[in-house]
Every structure is written in structure tokens, then in C-alpha cells.
Coordinates of C-alpha atoms and ligand atoms in Angstrom, one line a residue:
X50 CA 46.3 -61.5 17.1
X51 CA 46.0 -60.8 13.4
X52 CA 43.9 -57.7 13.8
X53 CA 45.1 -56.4 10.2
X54 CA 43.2 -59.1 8.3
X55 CA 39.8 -57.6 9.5
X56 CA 40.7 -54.0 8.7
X57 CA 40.4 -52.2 5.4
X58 CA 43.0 -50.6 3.8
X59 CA 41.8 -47.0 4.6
X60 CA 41.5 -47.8 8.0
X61 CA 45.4 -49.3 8.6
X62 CA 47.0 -46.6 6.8
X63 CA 45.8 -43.7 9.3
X64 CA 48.1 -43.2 12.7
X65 CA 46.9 -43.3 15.7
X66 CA 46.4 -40.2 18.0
X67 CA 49.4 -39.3 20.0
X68 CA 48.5 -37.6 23.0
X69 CA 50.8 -34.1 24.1
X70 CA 52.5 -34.7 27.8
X71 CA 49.8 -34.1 31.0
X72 CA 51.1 -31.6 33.2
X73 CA 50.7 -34.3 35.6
X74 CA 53.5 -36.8 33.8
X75 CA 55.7 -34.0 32.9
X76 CA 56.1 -32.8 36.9
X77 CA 56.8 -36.2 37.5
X78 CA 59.0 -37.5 34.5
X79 CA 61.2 -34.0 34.9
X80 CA 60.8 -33.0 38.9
X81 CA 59.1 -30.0 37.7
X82 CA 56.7 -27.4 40.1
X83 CA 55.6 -25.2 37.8
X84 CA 54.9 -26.4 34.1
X85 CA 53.1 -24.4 31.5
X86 CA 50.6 -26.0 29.1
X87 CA 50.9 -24.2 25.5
X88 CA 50.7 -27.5 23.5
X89 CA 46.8 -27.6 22.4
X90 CA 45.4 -24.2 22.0
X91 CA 43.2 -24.1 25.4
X92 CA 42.1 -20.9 26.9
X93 CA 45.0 -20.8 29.9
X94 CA 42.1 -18.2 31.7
X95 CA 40.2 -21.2 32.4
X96 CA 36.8 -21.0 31.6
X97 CA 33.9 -18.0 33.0
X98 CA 32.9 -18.9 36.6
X99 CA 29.5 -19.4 36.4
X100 CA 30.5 -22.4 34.0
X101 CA 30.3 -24.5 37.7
X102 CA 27.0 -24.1 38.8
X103 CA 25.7 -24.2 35.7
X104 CA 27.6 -27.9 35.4
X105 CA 26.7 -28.4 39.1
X106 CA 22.4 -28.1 38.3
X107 CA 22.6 -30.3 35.2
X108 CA 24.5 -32.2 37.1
X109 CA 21.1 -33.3 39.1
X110 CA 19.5 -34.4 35.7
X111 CA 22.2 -36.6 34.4
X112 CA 19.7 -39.7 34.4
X113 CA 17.8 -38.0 31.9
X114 CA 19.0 -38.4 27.7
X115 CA 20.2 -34.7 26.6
X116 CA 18.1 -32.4 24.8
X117 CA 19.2 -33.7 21.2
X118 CA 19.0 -30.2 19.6
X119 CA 20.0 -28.0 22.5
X120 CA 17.3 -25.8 22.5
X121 CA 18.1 -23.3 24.4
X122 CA 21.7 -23.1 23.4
X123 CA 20.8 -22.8 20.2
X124 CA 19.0 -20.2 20.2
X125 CA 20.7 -17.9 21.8
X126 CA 23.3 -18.3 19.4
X127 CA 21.0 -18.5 16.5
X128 CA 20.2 -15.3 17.9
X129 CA 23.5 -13.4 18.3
X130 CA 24.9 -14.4 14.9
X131 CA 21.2 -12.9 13.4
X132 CA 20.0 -16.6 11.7
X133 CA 17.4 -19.0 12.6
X134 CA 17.1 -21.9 14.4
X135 CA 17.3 -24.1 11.5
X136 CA 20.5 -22.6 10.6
X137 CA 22.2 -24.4 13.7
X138 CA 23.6 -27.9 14.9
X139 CA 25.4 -28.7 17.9
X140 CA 27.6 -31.7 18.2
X141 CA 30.6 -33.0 20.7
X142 CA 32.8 -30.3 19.8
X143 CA 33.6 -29.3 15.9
X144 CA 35.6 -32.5 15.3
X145 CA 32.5 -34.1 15.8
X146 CA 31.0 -32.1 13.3
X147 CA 33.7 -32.5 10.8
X148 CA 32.7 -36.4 11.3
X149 CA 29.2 -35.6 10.2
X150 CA 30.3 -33.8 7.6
X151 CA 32.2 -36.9 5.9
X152 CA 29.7 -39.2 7.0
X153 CA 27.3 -36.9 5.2
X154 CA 27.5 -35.8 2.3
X155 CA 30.9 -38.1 0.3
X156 CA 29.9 -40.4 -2.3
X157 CA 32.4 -43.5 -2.2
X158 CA 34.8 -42.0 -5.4
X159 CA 34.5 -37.9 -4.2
X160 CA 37.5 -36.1 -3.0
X161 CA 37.7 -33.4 -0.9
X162 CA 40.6 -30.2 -1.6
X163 CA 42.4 -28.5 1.3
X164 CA 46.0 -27.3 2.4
X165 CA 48.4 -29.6 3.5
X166 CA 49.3 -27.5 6.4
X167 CA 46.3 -26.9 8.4
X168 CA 43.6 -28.9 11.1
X169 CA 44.9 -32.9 11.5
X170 CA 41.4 -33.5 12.5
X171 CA 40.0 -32.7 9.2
X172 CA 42.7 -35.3 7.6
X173 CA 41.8 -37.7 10.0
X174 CA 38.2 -37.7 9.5
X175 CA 38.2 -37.8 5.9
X176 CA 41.0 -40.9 5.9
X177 CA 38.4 -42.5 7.9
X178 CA 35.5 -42.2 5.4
X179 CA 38.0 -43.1 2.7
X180 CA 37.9 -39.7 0.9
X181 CA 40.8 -38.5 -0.9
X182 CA 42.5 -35.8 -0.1
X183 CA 44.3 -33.1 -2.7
X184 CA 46.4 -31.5 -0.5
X185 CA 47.6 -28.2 -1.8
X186 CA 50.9 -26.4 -0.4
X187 CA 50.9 -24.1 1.6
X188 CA 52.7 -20.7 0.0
X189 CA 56.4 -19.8 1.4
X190 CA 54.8 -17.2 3.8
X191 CA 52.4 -20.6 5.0
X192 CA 49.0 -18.8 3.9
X193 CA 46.7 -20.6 1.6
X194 CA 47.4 -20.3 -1.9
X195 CA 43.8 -19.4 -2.9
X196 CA 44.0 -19.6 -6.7
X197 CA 45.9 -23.4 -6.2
X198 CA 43.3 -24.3 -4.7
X199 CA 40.4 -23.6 -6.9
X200 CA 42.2 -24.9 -9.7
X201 CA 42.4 -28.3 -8.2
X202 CA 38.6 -28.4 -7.6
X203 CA 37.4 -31.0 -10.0
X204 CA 34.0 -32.8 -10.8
X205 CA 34.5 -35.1 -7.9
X206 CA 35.5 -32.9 -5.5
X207 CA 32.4 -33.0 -2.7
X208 CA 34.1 -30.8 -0.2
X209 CA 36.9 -27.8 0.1
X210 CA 37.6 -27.5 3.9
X211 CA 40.1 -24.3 5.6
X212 CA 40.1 -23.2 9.3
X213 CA 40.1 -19.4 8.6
X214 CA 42.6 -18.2 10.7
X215 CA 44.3 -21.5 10.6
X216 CA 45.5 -23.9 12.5
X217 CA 49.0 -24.4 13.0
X218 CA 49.9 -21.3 11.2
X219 CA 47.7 -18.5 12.6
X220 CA 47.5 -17.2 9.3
X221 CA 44.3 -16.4 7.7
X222 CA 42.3 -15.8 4.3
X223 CA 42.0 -11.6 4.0
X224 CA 38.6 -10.1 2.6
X225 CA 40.0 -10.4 -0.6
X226 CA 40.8 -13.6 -1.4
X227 CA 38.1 -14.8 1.0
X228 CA 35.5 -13.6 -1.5
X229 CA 37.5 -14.6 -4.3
X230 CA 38.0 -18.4 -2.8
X231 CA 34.1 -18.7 -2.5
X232 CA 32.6 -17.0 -5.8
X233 CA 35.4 -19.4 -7.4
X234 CA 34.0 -22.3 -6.1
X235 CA 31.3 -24.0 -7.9
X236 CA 27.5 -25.1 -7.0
X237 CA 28.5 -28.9 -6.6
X238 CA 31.2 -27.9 -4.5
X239 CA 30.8 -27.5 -0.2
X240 CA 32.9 -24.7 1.1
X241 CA 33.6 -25.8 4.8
X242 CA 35.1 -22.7 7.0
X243 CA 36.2 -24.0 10.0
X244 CA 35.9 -20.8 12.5
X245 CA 37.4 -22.3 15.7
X246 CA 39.4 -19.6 16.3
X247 CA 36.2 -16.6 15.5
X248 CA 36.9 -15.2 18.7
X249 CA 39.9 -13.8 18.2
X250 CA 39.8 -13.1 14.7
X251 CA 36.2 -11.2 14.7
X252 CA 37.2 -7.3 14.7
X253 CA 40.6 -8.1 12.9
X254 CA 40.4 -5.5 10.0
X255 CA 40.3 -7.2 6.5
X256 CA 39.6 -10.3 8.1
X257 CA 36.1 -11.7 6.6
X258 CA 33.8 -13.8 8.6
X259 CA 32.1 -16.4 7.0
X260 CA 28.5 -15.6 7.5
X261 CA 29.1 -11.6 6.5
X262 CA 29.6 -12.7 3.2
X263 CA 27.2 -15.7 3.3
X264 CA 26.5 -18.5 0.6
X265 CA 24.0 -22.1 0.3
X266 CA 27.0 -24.0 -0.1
X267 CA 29.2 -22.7 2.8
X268 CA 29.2 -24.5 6.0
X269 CA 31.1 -22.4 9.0
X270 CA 32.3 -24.8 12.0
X271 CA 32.6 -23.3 15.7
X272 CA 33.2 -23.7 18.7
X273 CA 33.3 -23.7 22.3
X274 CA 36.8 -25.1 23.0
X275 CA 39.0 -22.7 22.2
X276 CA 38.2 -18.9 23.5
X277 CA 35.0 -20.2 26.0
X278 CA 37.8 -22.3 27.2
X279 CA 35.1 -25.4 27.4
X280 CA 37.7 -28.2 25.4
X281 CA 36.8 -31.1 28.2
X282 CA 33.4 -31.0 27.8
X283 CA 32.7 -31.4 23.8
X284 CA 30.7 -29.2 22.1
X285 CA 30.6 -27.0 19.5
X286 CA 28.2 -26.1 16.3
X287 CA 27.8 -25.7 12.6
X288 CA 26.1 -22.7 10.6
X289 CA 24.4 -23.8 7.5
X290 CA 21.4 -23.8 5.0
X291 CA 18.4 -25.0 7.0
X292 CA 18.2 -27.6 4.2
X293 CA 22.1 -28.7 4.8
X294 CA 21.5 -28.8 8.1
X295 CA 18.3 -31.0 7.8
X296 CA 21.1 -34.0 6.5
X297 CA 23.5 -33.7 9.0
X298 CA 20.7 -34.1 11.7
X299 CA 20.4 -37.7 10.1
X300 CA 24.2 -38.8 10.8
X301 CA 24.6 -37.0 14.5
X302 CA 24.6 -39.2 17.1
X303 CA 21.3 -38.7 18.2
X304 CA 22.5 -37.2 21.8
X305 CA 25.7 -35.2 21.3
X306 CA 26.8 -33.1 23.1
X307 CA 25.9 -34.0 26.2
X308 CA 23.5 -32.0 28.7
X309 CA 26.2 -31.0 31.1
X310 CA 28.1 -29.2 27.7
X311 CA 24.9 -27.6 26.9
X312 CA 24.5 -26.4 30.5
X313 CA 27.7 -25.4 30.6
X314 CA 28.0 -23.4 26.9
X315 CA 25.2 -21.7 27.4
X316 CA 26.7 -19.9 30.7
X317 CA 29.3 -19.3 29.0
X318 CA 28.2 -17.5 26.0
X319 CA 26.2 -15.1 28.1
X320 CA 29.6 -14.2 29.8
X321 CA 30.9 -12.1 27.2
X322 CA 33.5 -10.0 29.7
X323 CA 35.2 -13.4 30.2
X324 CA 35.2 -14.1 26.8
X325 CA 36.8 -10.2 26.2
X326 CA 39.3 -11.0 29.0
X327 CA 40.3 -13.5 27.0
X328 CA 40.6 -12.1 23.8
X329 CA 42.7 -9.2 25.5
X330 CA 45.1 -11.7 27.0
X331 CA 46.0 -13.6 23.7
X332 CA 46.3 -10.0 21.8
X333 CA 49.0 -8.9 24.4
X334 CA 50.8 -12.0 24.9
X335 CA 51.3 -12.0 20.8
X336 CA 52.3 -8.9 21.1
X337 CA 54.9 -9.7 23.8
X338 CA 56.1 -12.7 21.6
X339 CA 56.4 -10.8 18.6
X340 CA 58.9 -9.0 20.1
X341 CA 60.4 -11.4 21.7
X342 CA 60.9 -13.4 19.0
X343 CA 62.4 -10.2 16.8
X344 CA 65.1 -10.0 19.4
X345 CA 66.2 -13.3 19.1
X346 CA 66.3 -13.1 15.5
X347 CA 63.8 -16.2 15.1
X348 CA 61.3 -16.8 12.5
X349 CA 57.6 -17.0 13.3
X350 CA 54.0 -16.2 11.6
X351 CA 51.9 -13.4 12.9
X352 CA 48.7 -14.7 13.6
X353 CA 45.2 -13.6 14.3
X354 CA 44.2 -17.1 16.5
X355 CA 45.5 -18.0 19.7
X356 CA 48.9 -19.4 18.9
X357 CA 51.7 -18.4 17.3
X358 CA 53.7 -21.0 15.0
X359 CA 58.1 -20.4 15.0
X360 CA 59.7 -21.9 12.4
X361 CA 63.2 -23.5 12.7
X362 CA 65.6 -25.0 10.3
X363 CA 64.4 -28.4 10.1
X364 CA 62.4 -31.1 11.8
X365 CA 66.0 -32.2 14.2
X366 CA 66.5 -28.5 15.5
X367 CA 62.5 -28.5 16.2
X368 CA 62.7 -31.9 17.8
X369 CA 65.4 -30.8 19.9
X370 CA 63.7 -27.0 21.0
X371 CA 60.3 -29.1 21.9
X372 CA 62.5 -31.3 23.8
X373 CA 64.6 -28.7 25.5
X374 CA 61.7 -26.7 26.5
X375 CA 59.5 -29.8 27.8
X376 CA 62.5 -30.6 30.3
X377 CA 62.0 -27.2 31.7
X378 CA 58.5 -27.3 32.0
X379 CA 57.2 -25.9 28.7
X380 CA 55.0 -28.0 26.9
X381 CA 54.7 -27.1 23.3
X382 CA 52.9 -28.5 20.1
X383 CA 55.3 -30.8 17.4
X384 CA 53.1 -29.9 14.1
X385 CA 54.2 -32.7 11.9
X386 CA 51.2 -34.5 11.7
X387 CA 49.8 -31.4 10.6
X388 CA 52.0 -30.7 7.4
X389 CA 54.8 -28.8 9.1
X390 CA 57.9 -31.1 10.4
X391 CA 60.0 -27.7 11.4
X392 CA 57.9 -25.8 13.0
X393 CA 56.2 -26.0 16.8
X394 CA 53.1 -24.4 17.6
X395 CA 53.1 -21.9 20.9
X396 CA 49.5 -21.4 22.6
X397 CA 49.4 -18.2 24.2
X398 CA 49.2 -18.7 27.7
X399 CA 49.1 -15.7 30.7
X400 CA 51.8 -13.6 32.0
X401 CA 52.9 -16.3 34.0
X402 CA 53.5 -18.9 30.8
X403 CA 54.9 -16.6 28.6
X404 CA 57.5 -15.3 31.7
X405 CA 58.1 -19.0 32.1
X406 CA 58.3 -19.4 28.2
X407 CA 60.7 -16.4 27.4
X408 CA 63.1 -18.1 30.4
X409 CA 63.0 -21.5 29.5
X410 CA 63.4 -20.0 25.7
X411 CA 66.8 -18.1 26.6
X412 CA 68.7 -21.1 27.9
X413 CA 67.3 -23.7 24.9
X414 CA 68.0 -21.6 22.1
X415 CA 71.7 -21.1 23.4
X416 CA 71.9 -24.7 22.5
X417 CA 70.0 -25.1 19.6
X418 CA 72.0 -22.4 17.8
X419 CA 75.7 -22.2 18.8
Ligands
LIG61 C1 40.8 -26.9 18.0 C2 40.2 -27.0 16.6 C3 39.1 -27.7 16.4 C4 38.5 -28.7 17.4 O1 37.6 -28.2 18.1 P1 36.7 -29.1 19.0 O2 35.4 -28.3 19.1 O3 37.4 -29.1 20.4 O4 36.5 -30.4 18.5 C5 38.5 -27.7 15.1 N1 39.1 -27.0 14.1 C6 40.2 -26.3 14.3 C7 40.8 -25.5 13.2 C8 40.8 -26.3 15.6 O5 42.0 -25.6 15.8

């Protein structure tokens, strides 16, 4: 069939999604036992235990349409973060909301200005509302280059949109040139500060948080897939002007995310010695990396998310590392679509993965550099 001839051109140019390996098909396809899953940035804790009966009870009510502004769940976060109910929308995880967000607020000849090395999901969703993208470079130490950036805000530019830290790099804005980026950006202009990776980064000394240095026309994404370690079930939330959010409630699908996420977030965010568990277990396996990787003499970016991002010579040598480590049961993250052809993204897993990691590391970087 000639499906082309019914799609526009916006549509045909974007790739589609290439799932990483399962742990299930790389057992099989290599005759592994033990494989270790530090491709997608997923909390390798596993998620607080009373996550399951909290999934189990809603589990009862799953004839009944969600609560379509999760109530509850939204308080208690309205409440930690010291802002109102109004302030707060939950969607079907923060890719979701980045949908909303283009569906929103573009007009048909805006643009939107971002890095060209940080969240895919942000690319994709704006390729899909047809907004163009000005994608500025990352510097040579792959942290935004704040005053590039500004300068390439124009008159029709809707939207800028960073993950502070980022994703792939791990890098972040400091306090700085945080509060430079967003007095330098002006009133037509949405700021959109993608927090994913809060968690981790809250406490880190000059690193600024979005809403402790608030403005009308910032909009700060997060989420419960990452340190909450909820990424099956879809949810996560935006910040925002009351007024701001008032729009986006238009263009959410009316019953995102689902009741069992809402259940299941709200046990979790009560949990906060899982969630500290957590946070300890990335800070000491980057830690372990770091030196790790300063024995081997190889390049990487110290981060402040939950991944670490090594950069090799070129996009063969990091084809052939992700390769070499998938065949012994490593599965790593590929970040071309994301800007960065030579580098592979590591999610910091437990002891276990980053025992297995170092190992499997030793006898592929033999052959990758000799
Ligand atoms: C993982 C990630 C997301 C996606 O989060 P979901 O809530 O699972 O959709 C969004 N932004 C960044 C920067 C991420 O790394």
C-alpha cells in the first residue's frame, strides 16, 4: 500500500521508535543468565513496596473512568513543593505532557529553541506538531551554551525547552546561568524545564531548581518514572501558572493517567526512605564509575541525574562497545537519536550491574582499543 500519499510531510520525515533489547530477547538471542538493564534510565531498586497493594485496591475499581485530575495525588504534591492545586497537572508520564505542551500553545509558523543534544522525546513531539526546531550545540564540555541560546530566541519562537540536569549528558544548568537563561528570556517566550531527573539533582550545591527561582512563563515537567521507579505505569506532572495550566487542561486526554498510576504514585511519594535509597544508590555507583572510568583512561561527563554518558572516538568504536557489551549481557543506551553518535549512555544500576558492567567493560575495551 501507498501509505505515503495520505501522510504529510512533517509526519514522513520523523523515525520511528526503536525499542532497546528486553532482557527477555537478550537471554535468549546471546544464552545469557544474568543480564543487566542500564539502557533507559529506570530505577534498578524497583519501585517502594507498598506500590502493590496500592495497584492491587485500585485494581478493584478498574470499571470505573479515573479521577481526571487526580485529586488526591495532586495535592499532596501541590503540597510538598509549597503551591496550589491549580499550579498542577498530571498526565501519562511527562512525554505526555510535552505532547500537551505542542498541542498547546504553537501557532502553525512558531518555532521552538533547544540543544541538539538532549531529551528525543521533546524532538519527537514537536516534529509531530510541525514546529521547527533551532537546535543549538551543545559546548565541547556537552553543557548548554546558555548565551547561544538566547540569542537564537526570535519573535516566533513559542517555546525554549532543557531537561535540567540533562538527558543524555547528565550535565546541568548551575545557579548562574540558570537565572541568567530565564531573566534573558522574554515575556512571549515559554521557558519549559524539564525536571525528570529532580530527584537526584535536588541538594546538589549550585544546582537551581526551577520553582526556587520561579517565573509566569516557566513551565517545570516531572516525574514519576525515573527515581519512584514507576516508568510502566505512565504518569507524571507539570508545575505552572494556574492560568497556563487552565489551557493545557483543554488538550489532555480527558483521563490520563490512569487510576492504577495514581494509586500507585501516590504510595509512592509518601515513601520517601525508598526514594532516599535510591538516591544513595545512584550517588555511589557514580562515584564507583568515576573511578572506574579514570583508570581506564576513558572519557565521560560527570553528572548529577542517574546516568552517566562515556564518550568514545566516533560513532563505529561506540557501535562496536554497545555491541560488545550487549553480547555479555550489558544493555546500554546508543544516543544518536539524541544528538550524540559517539557516545552511549550508562544508567546506574546496583552493585550487582555495575560488578557485572566493570567485568563485561574490562574484556570489551581490550578490543575496542588495541
Ligand atoms: C525519561 C525522561 C522523560 C520521560 O518521562 P516519562 O514521564 O516516563 O514520560 C522526560 N524527560 C526527560 C529529560 C527524561 O529523561
Amino acid at each position: 500500500m501507498d501509505a505515503e500519499k495520505f501522510i504529510p510531510e512533517n509526519i514522513r520525515s520523523l523515525k520511528p521508535y526503536v525499542a532497546g533489547k528486553t532482557i527477555a530477547e537478550v537471554k535468549n538471542q546471546y544464552g545469557l543468565e544474568t543480564i543487566s538493564k542500564l539502557a533507559s534510565n529506570e530505577n534498578r531498586l524497583g519501585c517502594s513496596p507498598t506500590v502493590s497493594s496500592a495497584v492491587a485496591d485500585a485494581i478493584t475499581r478498574i470499571q470505573d473512568y479515573p479521577d481526571p485530575i487526580a485529586s488526591k495525588l495532586r495535592k499532596a504534591v501541590a503540597d510538598r513543593n509549597g503551591v496550589s492545586e491549580g499550579e498542577v497537572l498530571f498526565a501519562a508520564g511527562s512525554e505526555s505532557i510535552i505532547s500537551i505542551l505542542c498541542r498547546t500553545f504553537f501557532e502553525h509558523d512558531e518555532n521552538a529553541v533547544t540543544a541538539d543534544a538532549t531529551f528525543v522525546g521533546f524532538f519527537v513531539q514537536a516534529g509531530v506538531r510541525g514546529v521547527e526546531l533551532v537546535k543549538i550545540p551543545v559546548t565541547t564540555d556537552y553543557k548548554y551554551d546558555v548565551n547561544g541560546i538566547l540569542e537564537a530566541i526570535g519573535p516566533k519562537t513559542k517555546m525554549v525547552y532543557l531537561a535540567n540536569p540533562n538527558n543524555p549528558t547528565g550535565t546541568y544548568l548551575n545557579r548562574e546561568e540558570y537565572k541568567r537563561l530565564v531573566d534573558g528570556i522574554p515575556a512571549h517566550t515559554l521557558l519549559i524545564a524539564d525536571e525528570a531527573y529532580f530527584e537526584y539533582a535536588d541538594g546538589v550545591e549550585d544546582y537551581l531548581p526551577a520553582l526556587n527561582y520561579r517565573r509566569d512563563n516557566v513551565i517545570i515537567l516531572r516525574t514519576f518514572s525515573k527515581a519512584y521507579g514507576l516508568a510502566g505505569l505512565r504518569i507524571g506532572y507539570a508545575i505552572a501558572h494556574p492560568d497556563l495550566i487552565t489551557q493545557m487542561m483543554k488538550t489532555k486526554l480527558t483521563f490520563e493517567p490512569t487510576a492504577t498510576a495514581q494509586a500507585a504514585a501516590l504510595a509512592a511519594y509518601s515513601d520517601t526512605g525508598f526514594l532516599k535509597k535510591s538516591i544513595e544508590l545512584v550517588e555511589n555507583g557514580r562515584e564507583r564509575l568515576y573511578r572506574f572510568f579514570d583508570e581506564k583512561n576513558a572519557r565521560y561527563t560527570r553528572s548529577i541525574s542517574n546516568s552517566v554518558m562515556l564518550i568514545l572516538k566516533n560513532e563505529e568504536e561506540a557501535i562496536r562497545f554497545t555491541q560488545g557489551m550487549l553480547e555479555k549481557g550489558v544493555i546500554l543506551r546508543r544516543i544518536n537519536a539524541f544528538g550524540l553518535p559517539n557516545c552511549v549512555r550508562i544508567t546506574i544500576g546496583t552493585e550487582k550491574d555495575m560488578g557485572h558492567f566493570e567485568k563485561s567493560f574490562e574484556e570489551v575495551w581490550t578490543t575496542i582499543r588495541n
